[in-house]
mmCIF file with all atom_site columns, C-alpha atoms in Angstrom:
data_model
loop_
_atom_site.group_PDB
_atom_site.id
_atom_site.type_symbol
_atom_site.label_atom_id
_atom_site.label_alt_id
_atom_site.label_comp_id
_atom_site.label_asym_id
_atom_site.label_entity_id
_atom_site.label_seq_id
_atom_site.pdbx_PDB_ins_code
_atom_site.Cartn_x
_atom_site.Cartn_y
_atom_site.Cartn_z
_atom_site.occupancy
_atom_site.B_iso_or_equiv
_atom_site.pdbx_formal_charge
_atom_site.auth_seq_id
_atom_site.auth_comp_id
_atom_site.auth_asym_id
_atom_site.auth_atom_id
_atom_site.pdbx_PDB_model_num
ATOM 1   C CA . MET D 1 1   ? -1.557  -4.838  12.934  1.00 0.00 ? 1   MET D CA 1
ATOM 2   C CA . SER D 1 2   ? -3.564  -2.124  14.680  1.00 0.00 ? 2   SER D CA 1
ATOM 3   C CA . TYR D 1 3   ? -6.926  -1.956  16.415  1.00 0.00 ? 3   TYR D CA 1
ATOM 4   C CA . ASP D 1 4   ? -8.816  0.858   18.072  1.00 0.00 ? 4   ASP D CA 1
ATOM 5   C CA . LYS D 1 5   ? -12.281 1.070   19.586  1.00 0.00 ? 5   LYS D CA 1
ATOM 6   C CA . THR D 1 6   ? -13.923 4.363   20.550  1.00 0.00 ? 6   THR D CA 1
ATOM 7   C CA . LYS D 1 7   ? -16.975 4.626   22.806  1.00 0.00 ? 7   LYS D CA 1
ATOM 8   C CA . TYR D 1 8   ? -18.831 7.897   23.288  1.00 0.00 ? 8   TYR D CA 1
ATOM 9   C CA . PHE D 1 9   ? -21.970 8.670   25.275  1.00 0.00 ? 9   PHE D CA 1
ATOM 10  C CA . GLN D 1 10  ? -23.812 11.829  26.279  1.00 0.00 ? 10  GLN D CA 1
ATOM 11  C CA . GLY D 1 11  ? -27.149 11.013  27.815  1.00 0.00 ? 11  GLY D CA 1
ATOM 12  C CA . TYR D 1 12  ? -29.258 11.801  30.864  1.00 0.00 ? 12  TYR D CA 1
ATOM 13  C CA . GLY D 1 13  ? -27.510 14.377  33.052  1.00 0.00 ? 13  GLY D CA 1
ATOM 14  C CA . SER D 1 14  ? -25.296 15.697  30.281  1.00 0.00 ? 14  SER D CA 1
ATOM 15  C CA . TYR D 1 15  ? -25.286 19.332  29.204  1.00 0.00 ? 15  TYR D CA 1
ATOM 16  C CA . GLN D 1 16  ? -26.955 18.364  25.915  1.00 0.00 ? 16  GLN D CA 1
ATOM 17  C CA . TYR D 1 17  ? -29.777 16.582  27.754  1.00 0.00 ? 17  TYR D CA 1
ATOM 18  C CA . ILE D 1 18  ? -30.325 19.489  30.125  1.00 0.00 ? 18  ILE D CA 1
ATOM 19  C CA . GLU D 1 19  ? -30.189 22.024  27.296  1.00 0.00 ? 19  GLU D CA 1
ATOM 20  C CA . ALA D 1 20  ? -32.777 20.075  25.308  1.00 0.00 ? 20  ALA D CA 1
ATOM 21  C CA . GLY D 1 21  ? -35.042 19.734  28.348  1.00 0.00 ? 21  GLY D CA 1
ATOM 22  C CA . SER D 1 22  ? -35.342 15.999  27.625  1.00 0.00 ? 22  SER D CA 1
ATOM 23  C CA . THR D 1 23  ? -33.697 14.402  24.634  1.00 0.00 ? 23  THR D CA 1
ATOM 24  C CA . ASP D 1 24  ? -32.981 15.282  21.022  1.00 0.00 ? 24  ASP D CA 1
ATOM 25  C CA . ALA D 1 25  ? -30.427 14.570  18.256  1.00 0.00 ? 25  ALA D CA 1
ATOM 26  C CA . SER D 1 26  ? -27.567 15.923  20.386  1.00 0.00 ? 26  SER D CA 1
ATOM 27  C CA . VAL D 1 27  ? -28.170 13.285  23.097  1.00 0.00 ? 27  VAL D CA 1
ATOM 28  C CA . LEU D 1 28  ? -26.460 10.219  21.677  1.00 0.00 ? 28  LEU D CA 1
ATOM 29  C CA . ALA D 1 29  ? -24.349 7.098   21.998  1.00 0.00 ? 29  ALA D CA 1
ATOM 30  C CA . ARG D 1 30  ? -21.644 6.169   19.507  1.00 0.00 ? 30  ARG D CA 1
ATOM 31  C CA . LEU D 1 31  ? -19.378 3.173   18.906  1.00 0.00 ? 31  LEU D CA 1
ATOM 32  C CA . THR D 1 32  ? -16.508 3.151   16.407  1.00 0.00 ? 32  THR D CA 1
ATOM 33  C CA . GLN D 1 33  ? -14.139 0.258   15.629  1.00 0.00 ? 33  GLN D CA 1
ATOM 34  C CA . ASN D 1 34  ? -11.159 0.206   13.243  1.00 0.00 ? 34  ASN D CA 1
ATOM 35  C CA . ARG D 1 35  ? -8.941  -2.794  12.584  1.00 0.00 ? 35  ARG D CA 1
ATOM 36  C CA . SER D 1 36  ? -6.095  -3.100  10.087  1.00 0.00 ? 36  SER D CA 1
ATOM 37  C CA . TYR D 1 37  ? -3.589  -5.816  9.139   1.00 0.00 ? 37  TYR D CA 1
ATOM 38  C CA . ASN D 1 38  ? -0.383  -5.310  7.178   1.00 0.00 ? 38  ASN D CA 1
ATOM 39  C CA . TYR D 1 39  ? 1.773   -8.384  6.560   1.00 0.00 ? 39  TYR D CA 1
ATOM 40  C CA . SER D 1 40  ? 4.922   -8.685  4.472   1.00 0.00 ? 40  SER D CA 1
ATOM 41  C CA . TRP D 1 41  ? 7.277   -11.578 3.755   1.00 0.00 ? 41  TRP D CA 1
ATOM 42  C CA . GLU D 1 42  ? 10.590  -11.450 1.897   1.00 0.00 ? 42  GLU D CA 1
ATOM 43  C CA . ASN D 1 43  ? 13.121  -14.101 0.914   1.00 0.00 ? 43  ASN D CA 1
ATOM 44  C CA . ILE D 1 44  ? 16.616  -13.265 -0.357  1.00 0.00 ? 44  ILE D CA 1
ATOM 45  C CA . VAL D 1 45  ? 19.172  -15.708 -1.794  1.00 0.00 ? 45  VAL D CA 1
ATOM 46  C CA . THR D 1 46  ? 22.679  -14.586 -2.826  1.00 0.00 ? 46  THR D CA 1
ATOM 47  C CA . TYR D 1 47  ? 25.375  -16.528 -4.643  1.00 0.00 ? 47  TYR D CA 1
ATOM 48  C CA . THR D 1 48  ? 28.905  -15.152 -5.218  1.00 0.00 ? 48  THR D CA 1
ATOM 49  C CA . ARG D 1 49  ? 31.623  -16.596 -7.422  1.00 0.00 ? 49  ARG D CA 1
ATOM 50  C CA . GLN D 1 50  ? 35.045  -15.283 -8.431  1.00 0.00 ? 50  GLN D CA 1
ATOM 51  C CA . PHE D 1 51  ? 37.284  -16.333 -11.339 1.00 0.00 ? 51  PHE D CA 1
ATOM 52  C CA . ASP D 1 52  ? 40.632  -14.574 -11.353 1.00 0.00 ? 52  ASP D CA 1
ATOM 53  C CA . ASN D 1 53  ? 39.699  -10.882 -11.708 1.00 0.00 ? 53  ASN D CA 1
ATOM 54  C CA . HIS D 1 54  ? 36.088  -11.615 -12.590 1.00 0.00 ? 54  HIS D CA 1
ATOM 55  C CA . ASN D 1 55  ? 33.547  -11.361 -9.781  1.00 0.00 ? 55  ASN D CA 1
ATOM 56  C CA . PHE D 1 56  ? 29.901  -12.415 -10.109 1.00 0.00 ? 56  PHE D CA 1
ATOM 57  C CA . THR D 1 57  ? 27.064  -11.963 -7.604  1.00 0.00 ? 57  THR D CA 1
ATOM 58  C CA . LEU D 1 58  ? 23.645  -13.448 -8.322  1.00 0.00 ? 58  LEU D CA 1
ATOM 59  C CA . THR D 1 59  ? 20.691  -12.428 -6.149  1.00 0.00 ? 59  THR D CA 1
ATOM 60  C CA . GLY D 1 60  ? 17.109  -13.715 -6.114  1.00 0.00 ? 60  GLY D CA 1
ATOM 61  C CA . VAL D 1 61  ? 14.291  -12.085 -4.142  1.00 0.00 ? 61  VAL D CA 1
ATOM 62  C CA . THR D 1 62  ? 10.630  -12.888 -3.552  1.00 0.00 ? 62  THR D CA 1
ATOM 63  C CA . THR D 1 63  ? 8.264   -10.477 -1.811  1.00 0.00 ? 63  THR D CA 1
ATOM 64  C CA . TRP D 1 64  ? 4.661   -10.837 -0.627  1.00 0.00 ? 64  TRP D CA 1
ATOM 65  C CA . ASN D 1 65  ? 2.334   -8.396  1.130   1.00 0.00 ? 65  ASN D CA 1
ATOM 66  C CA . HIS D 1 66  ? -1.226  -8.477  2.441   1.00 0.00 ? 66  HIS D CA 1
ATOM 67  C CA . ASN D 1 67  ? -3.093  -5.333  3.532   1.00 0.00 ? 67  ASN D CA 1
ATOM 68  C CA . GLN D 1 68  ? -6.567  -5.398  5.047   1.00 0.00 ? 68  GLN D CA 1
ATOM 69  C CA . SER D 1 69  ? -8.737  -2.806  6.767   1.00 0.00 ? 69  SER D CA 1
ATOM 70  C CA . GLU D 1 70  ? -12.131 -3.153  8.504   1.00 0.00 ? 70  GLU D CA 1
ATOM 71  C CA . ASN D 1 71  ? -14.119 -0.212  9.876   1.00 0.00 ? 71  ASN D CA 1
ATOM 72  C CA . SER D 1 72  ? -17.536 0.050   11.544  1.00 0.00 ? 72  SER D CA 1
ATOM 73  C CA . TYR D 1 73  ? -19.522 2.937   12.970  1.00 0.00 ? 73  TYR D CA 1
ATOM 74  C CA . ILE D 1 74  ? -22.895 3.071   14.717  1.00 0.00 ? 74  ILE D CA 1
ATOM 75  C CA . GLN D 1 75  ? -24.647 5.996   16.388  1.00 0.00 ? 75  GLN D CA 1
ATOM 76  C CA . GLN D 1 76  ? -28.061 6.380   17.973  1.00 0.00 ? 76  GLN D CA 1
ATOM 77  C CA . THR D 1 77  ? -29.584 9.701   18.952  1.00 0.00 ? 77  THR D CA 1
ATOM 78  C CA . HIS D 1 78  ? -32.524 10.718  21.164  1.00 0.00 ? 78  HIS D CA 1
ATOM 79  C CA . ILE D 1 79  ? -31.188 8.601   24.038  1.00 0.00 ? 79  ILE D CA 1
ATOM 80  C CA . LYS D 1 80  ? -33.600 8.696   26.983  1.00 0.00 ? 80  LYS D CA 1
ATOM 81  C CA . GLU D 1 81  ? -31.721 6.758   29.669  1.00 0.00 ? 81  GLU D CA 1
ATOM 82  C CA . ASN D 1 82  ? -28.212 5.798   30.747  1.00 0.00 ? 82  ASN D CA 1
ATOM 83  C CA . VAL D 1 83  ? -28.748 2.102   31.500  1.00 0.00 ? 83  VAL D CA 1
ATOM 84  C CA . TYR D 1 84  ? -27.002 0.579   28.454  1.00 0.00 ? 84  TYR D CA 1
ATOM 85  C CA . LYS D 1 85  ? -25.002 3.533   27.139  1.00 0.00 ? 85  LYS D CA 1
ATOM 86  C CA . TRP D 1 86  ? -23.467 2.287   23.821  1.00 0.00 ? 86  TRP D CA 1
ATOM 87  C CA . ASN D 1 87  ? -24.054 -1.434  24.498  1.00 0.00 ? 87  ASN D CA 1
ATOM 88  C CA . ASN D 1 88  ? -27.675 -1.809  23.364  1.00 0.00 ? 88  ASN D CA 1
ATOM 89  C CA . LEU D 1 89  ? -28.084 0.400   20.312  1.00 0.00 ? 89  LEU D CA 1
ATOM 90  C CA . ASP D 1 90  ? -31.272 -0.272  18.370  1.00 0.00 ? 90  ASP D CA 1
ATOM 91  C CA . GLY D 1 91  ? -30.454 -1.055  14.728  1.00 0.00 ? 91  GLY D CA 1
ATOM 92  C CA . THR D 1 92  ? -34.119 -0.775  13.707  1.00 0.00 ? 92  THR D CA 1
ATOM 93  C CA . SER D 1 93  ? -34.612 2.726   15.076  1.00 0.00 ? 93  SER D CA 1
ATOM 94  C CA . THR D 1 94  ? -34.892 5.653   12.663  1.00 0.00 ? 94  THR D CA 1
ATOM 95  C CA . ASN D 1 95  ? -32.546 7.490   15.034  1.00 0.00 ? 95  ASN D CA 1
ATOM 96  C CA . THR D 1 96  ? -29.727 5.007   14.367  1.00 0.00 ? 96  THR D CA 1
ATOM 97  C CA . THR D 1 97  ? -27.012 5.443   11.758  1.00 0.00 ? 97  THR D CA 1
ATOM 98  C CA . ALA D 1 98  ? -24.679 2.554   10.949  1.00 0.00 ? 98  ALA D CA 1
ATOM 99  C CA . THR D 1 99  ? -21.913 2.212   8.363   1.00 0.00 ? 99  THR D CA 1
ATOM 100 C CA . SER D 1 100 ? -19.104 -0.258  7.736   1.00 0.00 ? 100 SER D CA 1
ATOM 101 C CA . SER D 1 101 ? -16.288 -0.692  5.239   1.00 0.00 ? 101 SER D CA 1
ATOM 102 C CA . TYR D 1 102 ? -13.771 -3.335  4.201   1.00 0.00 ? 102 TYR D CA 1
ATOM 103 C CA . THR D 1 103 ? -10.734 -3.133  1.920   1.00 0.00 ? 103 THR D CA 1
ATOM 104 C CA . MET D 1 104 ? -8.099  -5.726  1.069   1.00 0.00 ? 104 MET D CA 1
ATOM 105 C CA . SER D 1 105 ? -5.166  -5.898  -1.318  1.00 0.00 ? 105 SER D CA 1
ATOM 106 C CA . LYS D 1 106 ? -2.306  -8.306  -1.982  1.00 0.00 ? 106 LYS D CA 1
ATOM 107 C CA . GLY D 1 107 ? 0.948   -8.065  -3.876  1.00 0.00 ? 107 GLY D CA 1
ATOM 108 C CA . MET D 1 108 ? 3.653   -10.465 -5.055  1.00 0.00 ? 108 MET D CA 1
ATOM 109 C CA . GLY D 1 109 ? 7.042   -9.823  -6.614  1.00 0.00 ? 109 GLY D CA 1
ATOM 110 C CA . TYR D 1 110 ? 10.024  -11.728 -8.010  1.00 0.00 ? 110 TYR D CA 1
ATOM 111 C CA . VAL D 1 111 ? 13.439  -10.147 -8.566  1.00 0.00 ? 111 VAL D CA 1
ATOM 112 C CA . GLY D 1 112 ? 16.590  -11.488 -10.199 1.00 0.00 ? 112 GLY D CA 1
ATOM 113 C CA . ARG D 1 113 ? 19.831  -9.490  -10.303 1.00 0.00 ? 113 ARG D CA 1
ATOM 114 C CA . LEU D 1 114 ? 23.338  -10.177 -11.623 1.00 0.00 ? 114 LEU D CA 1
ATOM 115 C CA . ASN D 1 115 ? 26.266  -7.957  -10.616 1.00 0.00 ? 115 ASN D CA 1
ATOM 116 C CA . TYR D 1 116 ? 29.599  -8.242  -12.395 1.00 0.00 ? 116 TYR D CA 1
ATOM 117 C CA . SER D 1 117 ? 32.925  -6.530  -11.824 1.00 0.00 ? 117 SER D CA 1
ATOM 118 C CA . TYR D 1 118 ? 36.316  -6.909  -13.451 1.00 0.00 ? 118 TYR D CA 1
ATOM 119 C CA . ASP D 1 119 ? 39.343  -6.079  -11.344 1.00 0.00 ? 119 ASP D CA 1
ATOM 120 C CA . GLY D 1 120 ? 37.158  -3.768  -9.266  1.00 0.00 ? 120 GLY D CA 1
ATOM 121 C CA . LYS D 1 121 ? 37.255  -1.208  -12.082 1.00 0.00 ? 121 LYS D CA 1
ATOM 122 C CA . TYR D 1 122 ? 34.665  -2.180  -14.656 1.00 0.00 ? 122 TYR D CA 1
ATOM 123 C CA . LEU D 1 123 ? 31.174  -2.826  -13.366 1.00 0.00 ? 123 LEU D CA 1
ATOM 124 C CA . ALA D 1 124 ? 27.895  -4.059  -14.800 1.00 0.00 ? 124 ALA D CA 1
ATOM 125 C CA . SER D 1 125 ? 24.518  -4.922  -13.329 1.00 0.00 ? 125 SER D CA 1
ATOM 126 C CA . PHE D 1 126 ? 21.426  -6.492  -14.854 1.00 0.00 ? 126 PHE D CA 1
ATOM 127 C CA . SER D 1 127 ? 18.093  -7.079  -13.135 1.00 0.00 ? 127 SER D CA 1
ATOM 128 C CA . ILE D 1 128 ? 14.548  -8.060  -13.914 1.00 0.00 ? 128 ILE D CA 1
ATOM 129 C CA . ARG D 1 129 ? 11.503  -7.724  -11.700 1.00 0.00 ? 129 ARG D CA 1
ATOM 130 C CA . HIS D 1 130 ? 8.080   -9.319  -12.148 1.00 0.00 ? 130 HIS D CA 1
ATOM 131 C CA . ASP D 1 131 ? 5.389   -7.782  -9.922  1.00 0.00 ? 131 ASP D CA 1
ATOM 132 C CA . GLY D 1 132 ? 1.674   -8.345  -9.441  1.00 0.00 ? 132 GLY D CA 1
ATOM 133 C CA . SER D 1 133 ? -0.954  -6.449  -7.440  1.00 0.00 ? 133 SER D CA 1
ATOM 134 C CA . SER D 1 134 ? -4.629  -7.114  -6.776  1.00 0.00 ? 134 SER D CA 1
ATOM 135 C CA . ARG D 1 135 ? -5.237  -3.340  -6.840  1.00 0.00 ? 135 ARG D CA 1
ATOM 136 C CA . LEU D 1 136 ? -4.904  -3.300  -10.618 1.00 0.00 ? 136 LEU D CA 1
ATOM 137 C CA . TYR D 1 137 ? -7.342  -4.379  -13.334 1.00 0.00 ? 137 TYR D CA 1
ATOM 138 C CA . HIS D 1 138 ? -7.405  -8.179  -13.484 1.00 0.00 ? 138 HIS D CA 1
ATOM 139 C CA . GLU D 1 139 ? -5.947  -8.280  -17.015 1.00 0.00 ? 139 GLU D CA 1
ATOM 140 C CA . LYS D 1 140 ? -3.163  -5.833  -16.099 1.00 0.00 ? 140 LYS D CA 1
ATOM 141 C CA . ARG D 1 141 ? -2.129  -7.061  -12.668 1.00 0.00 ? 141 ARG D CA 1
ATOM 142 C CA . TRP D 1 142 ? 1.301   -8.393  -13.661 1.00 0.00 ? 142 TRP D CA 1
ATOM 143 C CA . ALA D 1 143 ? 4.153   -6.508  -15.305 1.00 0.00 ? 143 ALA D CA 1
ATOM 144 C CA . THR D 1 144 ? 7.870   -7.013  -15.912 1.00 0.00 ? 144 THR D CA 1
ATOM 145 C CA . PHE D 1 145 ? 10.495  -4.331  -15.274 1.00 0.00 ? 145 PHE D CA 1
ATOM 146 C CA . PRO D 1 146 ? 14.032  -4.813  -16.663 1.00 0.00 ? 146 PRO D CA 1
ATOM 147 C CA . ALA D 1 147 ? 17.012  -2.641  -15.737 1.00 0.00 ? 147 ALA D CA 1
ATOM 148 C CA . GLY D 1 148 ? 20.729  -2.466  -16.444 1.00 0.00 ? 148 GLY D CA 1
ATOM 149 C CA . SER D 1 149 ? 23.751  -0.363  -15.647 1.00 0.00 ? 149 SER D CA 1
ATOM 150 C CA . ALA D 1 150 ? 27.460  -0.051  -16.443 1.00 0.00 ? 150 ALA D CA 1
ATOM 151 C CA . GLY D 1 151 ? 30.143  1.671   -14.416 1.00 0.00 ? 151 GLY D CA 1
ATOM 152 C CA . TRP D 1 152 ? 33.799  2.590   -14.494 1.00 0.00 ? 152 TRP D CA 1
ATOM 153 C CA . ARG D 1 153 ? 35.720  3.178   -11.271 1.00 0.00 ? 153 ARG D CA 1
ATOM 154 C CA . ILE D 1 154 ? 38.251  5.646   -12.627 1.00 0.00 ? 154 ILE D CA 1
ATOM 155 C CA . SER D 1 155 ? 39.978  6.091   -9.290  1.00 0.00 ? 155 SER D CA 1
ATOM 156 C CA . GLU D 1 156 ? 41.409  2.545   -9.594  1.00 0.00 ? 156 GLU D CA 1
ATOM 157 C CA . GLU D 1 157 ? 43.237  3.305   -12.821 1.00 0.00 ? 157 GLU D CA 1
ATOM 158 C CA . ASN D 1 158 ? 47.014  3.764   -12.651 1.00 0.00 ? 158 ASN D CA 1
ATOM 159 C CA . PHE D 1 159 ? 46.868  7.259   -14.111 1.00 0.00 ? 159 PHE D CA 1
ATOM 160 C CA . MET D 1 160 ? 44.787  8.348   -11.086 1.00 0.00 ? 160 MET D CA 1
ATOM 161 C CA . ALA D 1 161 ? 47.447  7.310   -8.569  1.00 0.00 ? 161 ALA D CA 1
ATOM 162 C CA . PRO D 1 162 ? 48.619  10.919  -7.903  1.00 0.00 ? 162 PRO D CA 1
ATOM 163 C CA . THR D 1 163 ? 45.132  11.919  -6.770  1.00 0.00 ? 163 THR D CA 1
ATOM 164 C CA . ARG D 1 164 ? 44.467  9.123   -4.270  1.00 0.00 ? 164 ARG D CA 1
ATOM 165 C CA . ARG D 1 165 ? 45.601  11.194  -1.310  1.00 0.00 ? 165 ARG D CA 1
ATOM 166 C CA . TRP D 1 166 ? 42.513  13.413  -1.702  1.00 0.00 ? 166 TRP D CA 1
ATOM 167 C CA . LEU D 1 167 ? 40.284  11.437  -4.114  1.00 0.00 ? 167 LEU D CA 1
ATOM 168 C CA . ASP D 1 168 ? 39.940  7.773   -3.198  1.00 0.00 ? 168 ASP D CA 1
ATOM 169 C CA . ASN D 1 169 ? 36.753  6.825   -5.071  1.00 0.00 ? 169 ASN D CA 1
ATOM 170 C CA . LEU D 1 170 ? 35.633  8.275   -8.392  1.00 0.00 ? 170 LEU D CA 1
ATOM 171 C CA . LYS D 1 171 ? 33.138  6.354   -10.499 1.00 0.00 ? 171 LYS D CA 1
ATOM 172 C CA . ILE D 1 172 ? 31.120  7.022   -13.646 1.00 0.00 ? 172 ILE D CA 1
ATOM 173 C CA . ARG D 1 173 ? 27.880  5.109   -13.987 1.00 0.00 ? 173 ARG D CA 1
ATOM 174 C CA . ALA D 1 174 ? 25.119  4.962   -16.593 1.00 0.00 ? 174 ALA D CA 1
ATOM 175 C CA . SER D 1 175 ? 21.861  3.110   -16.091 1.00 0.00 ? 175 SER D CA 1
ATOM 176 C CA . TYR D 1 176 ? 18.502  2.419   -17.696 1.00 0.00 ? 176 TYR D CA 1
ATOM 177 C CA . GLY D 1 177 ? 15.404  0.821   -16.238 1.00 0.00 ? 177 GLY D CA 1
ATOM 178 C CA . VAL D 1 178 ? 11.653  0.495   -16.439 1.00 0.00 ? 178 VAL D CA 1
ATOM 179 C CA . THR D 1 179 ? 9.560   1.185   -13.333 1.00 0.00 ? 179 THR D CA 1
ATOM 180 C CA . GLY D 1 180 ? 5.902   0.933   -12.401 1.00 0.00 ? 180 GLY D CA 1
ATOM 181 C CA . THR D 1 181 ? 3.583   1.430   -9.470  1.00 0.00 ? 181 THR D CA 1
ATOM 182 C CA . ALA D 1 182 ? 0.399   0.021   -7.989  1.00 0.00 ? 182 ALA D CA 1
ATOM 183 C CA . GLY D 1 183 ? -0.095  3.012   -5.697  1.00 0.00 ? 183 GLY D CA 1
ATOM 184 C CA . ILE D 1 184 ? -3.848  3.324   -6.140  1.00 0.00 ? 184 ILE D CA 1
ATOM 185 C CA . ASN D 1 185 ? -6.689  2.631   -3.750  1.00 0.00 ? 185 ASN D CA 1
ATOM 186 C CA . PRO D 1 186 ? -8.088  -0.918  -3.713  1.00 0.00 ? 186 PRO D CA 1
ATOM 187 C CA . TYR D 1 187 ? -11.008 -1.463  -6.138  1.00 0.00 ? 187 TYR D CA 1
ATOM 188 C CA . SER D 1 188 ? -10.432 1.891   -7.874  1.00 0.00 ? 188 SER D CA 1
ATOM 189 C CA . SER D 1 189 ? -9.619  0.054   -11.118 1.00 0.00 ? 189 SER D CA 1
ATOM 190 C CA . VAL D 1 190 ? -13.015 -1.699  -11.115 1.00 0.00 ? 190 VAL D CA 1
ATOM 191 C CA . GLN D 1 191 ? -15.485 -0.316  -13.646 1.00 0.00 ? 191 GLN D CA 1
ATOM 192 C CA . GLU D 1 192 ? -19.013 0.551   -12.553 1.00 0.00 ? 192 GLU D CA 1
ATOM 193 C CA . LEU D 1 193 ? -22.115 0.584   -14.739 1.00 0.00 ? 193 LEU D CA 1
ATOM 194 C CA . GLU D 1 194 ? -24.236 3.697   -14.215 1.00 0.00 ? 194 GLU D CA 1
ATOM 195 C CA . SER D 1 195 ? -27.687 4.544   -15.496 1.00 0.00 ? 195 SER D CA 1
ATOM 196 C CA . GLY D 1 196 ? -28.756 7.977   -16.665 1.00 0.00 ? 196 GLY D CA 1
ATOM 197 C CA . THR D 1 197 ? -31.016 9.956   -18.983 1.00 0.00 ? 197 THR D CA 1
ATOM 198 C CA . LEU D 1 198 ? -30.174 11.669  -22.270 1.00 0.00 ? 198 LEU D CA 1
ATOM 199 C CA . LEU D 1 199 ? -32.450 14.088  -24.118 1.00 0.00 ? 199 LEU D CA 1
ATOM 200 C CA . VAL D 1 200 ? -32.685 13.208  -27.834 1.00 0.00 ? 200 VAL D CA 1
ATOM 201 C CA . GLY D 1 201 ? -35.006 15.377  -29.950 1.00 0.00 ? 201 GLY D CA 1
ATOM 202 C CA . GLY D 1 202 ? -36.805 16.490  -26.824 1.00 0.00 ? 202 GLY D CA 1
ATOM 203 C CA . MET D 1 203 ? -37.401 12.901  -25.747 1.00 0.00 ? 203 MET D CA 1
ATOM 204 C CA . ALA D 1 204 ? -35.786 11.400  -22.635 1.00 0.00 ? 204 ALA D CA 1
ATOM 205 C CA . GLN D 1 205 ? -33.864 8.210   -23.343 1.00 0.00 ? 205 GLN D CA 1
ATOM 206 C CA . ASP D 1 206 ? -32.427 5.854   -20.749 1.00 0.00 ? 206 ASP D CA 1
ATOM 207 C CA . ILE D 1 207 ? -28.693 5.309   -21.169 1.00 0.00 ? 207 ILE D CA 1
ATOM 208 C CA . TRP D 1 208 ? -26.018 3.175   -19.502 1.00 0.00 ? 208 TRP D CA 1
ATOM 209 C CA . LYS D 1 209 ? -22.341 3.998   -19.231 1.00 0.00 ? 209 LYS D CA 1
ATOM 210 C CA . PHE D 1 210 ? -19.173 2.714   -17.592 1.00 0.00 ? 210 PHE D CA 1
ATOM 211 C CA . SER D 1 211 ? -17.362 4.922   -15.095 1.00 0.00 ? 211 SER D CA 1
#
């Protein structure tokens, strides 16, 4: 979580006020506030079981995140006195500019993974992940990503015994997986309906389109 608040004032007695001879757009008061929240929560459960030379490890994971940002900005120019500084800005004045913004996104994920090894030489791993993000289009927010791998620790084979003085771990591994991302700005997947004009046979026609 983070928060910052910036106050700025240049009024009566400032260089800008003296230069203007009274007041103008350079004599101003400004207030800016930014607040952001970033929460995450993870749970991990692991279960291990061994049968003779067979070793199994089962892992389950859940993840959750919440990201929120709030920003506000207000500025008033043509300040004539120093009494209130930035604490009494007139929202109805034509010399006042005010903007604000708000963004929020959430994500959830579930992961299951099974690791297997036989005698420490022959390895296999299988996993599946199911993720969702509010940043994506509402019909495409959830997706599933499987993955798998197989490995052979050659250095544990008997024929590699002469090399163990200088090579203690040699492994070959092949893997395949599907990945995805929700690394886009919040609300950027939302369609907007825009109006416009199209000339048809010299005549202007109103049109609407999605962007």
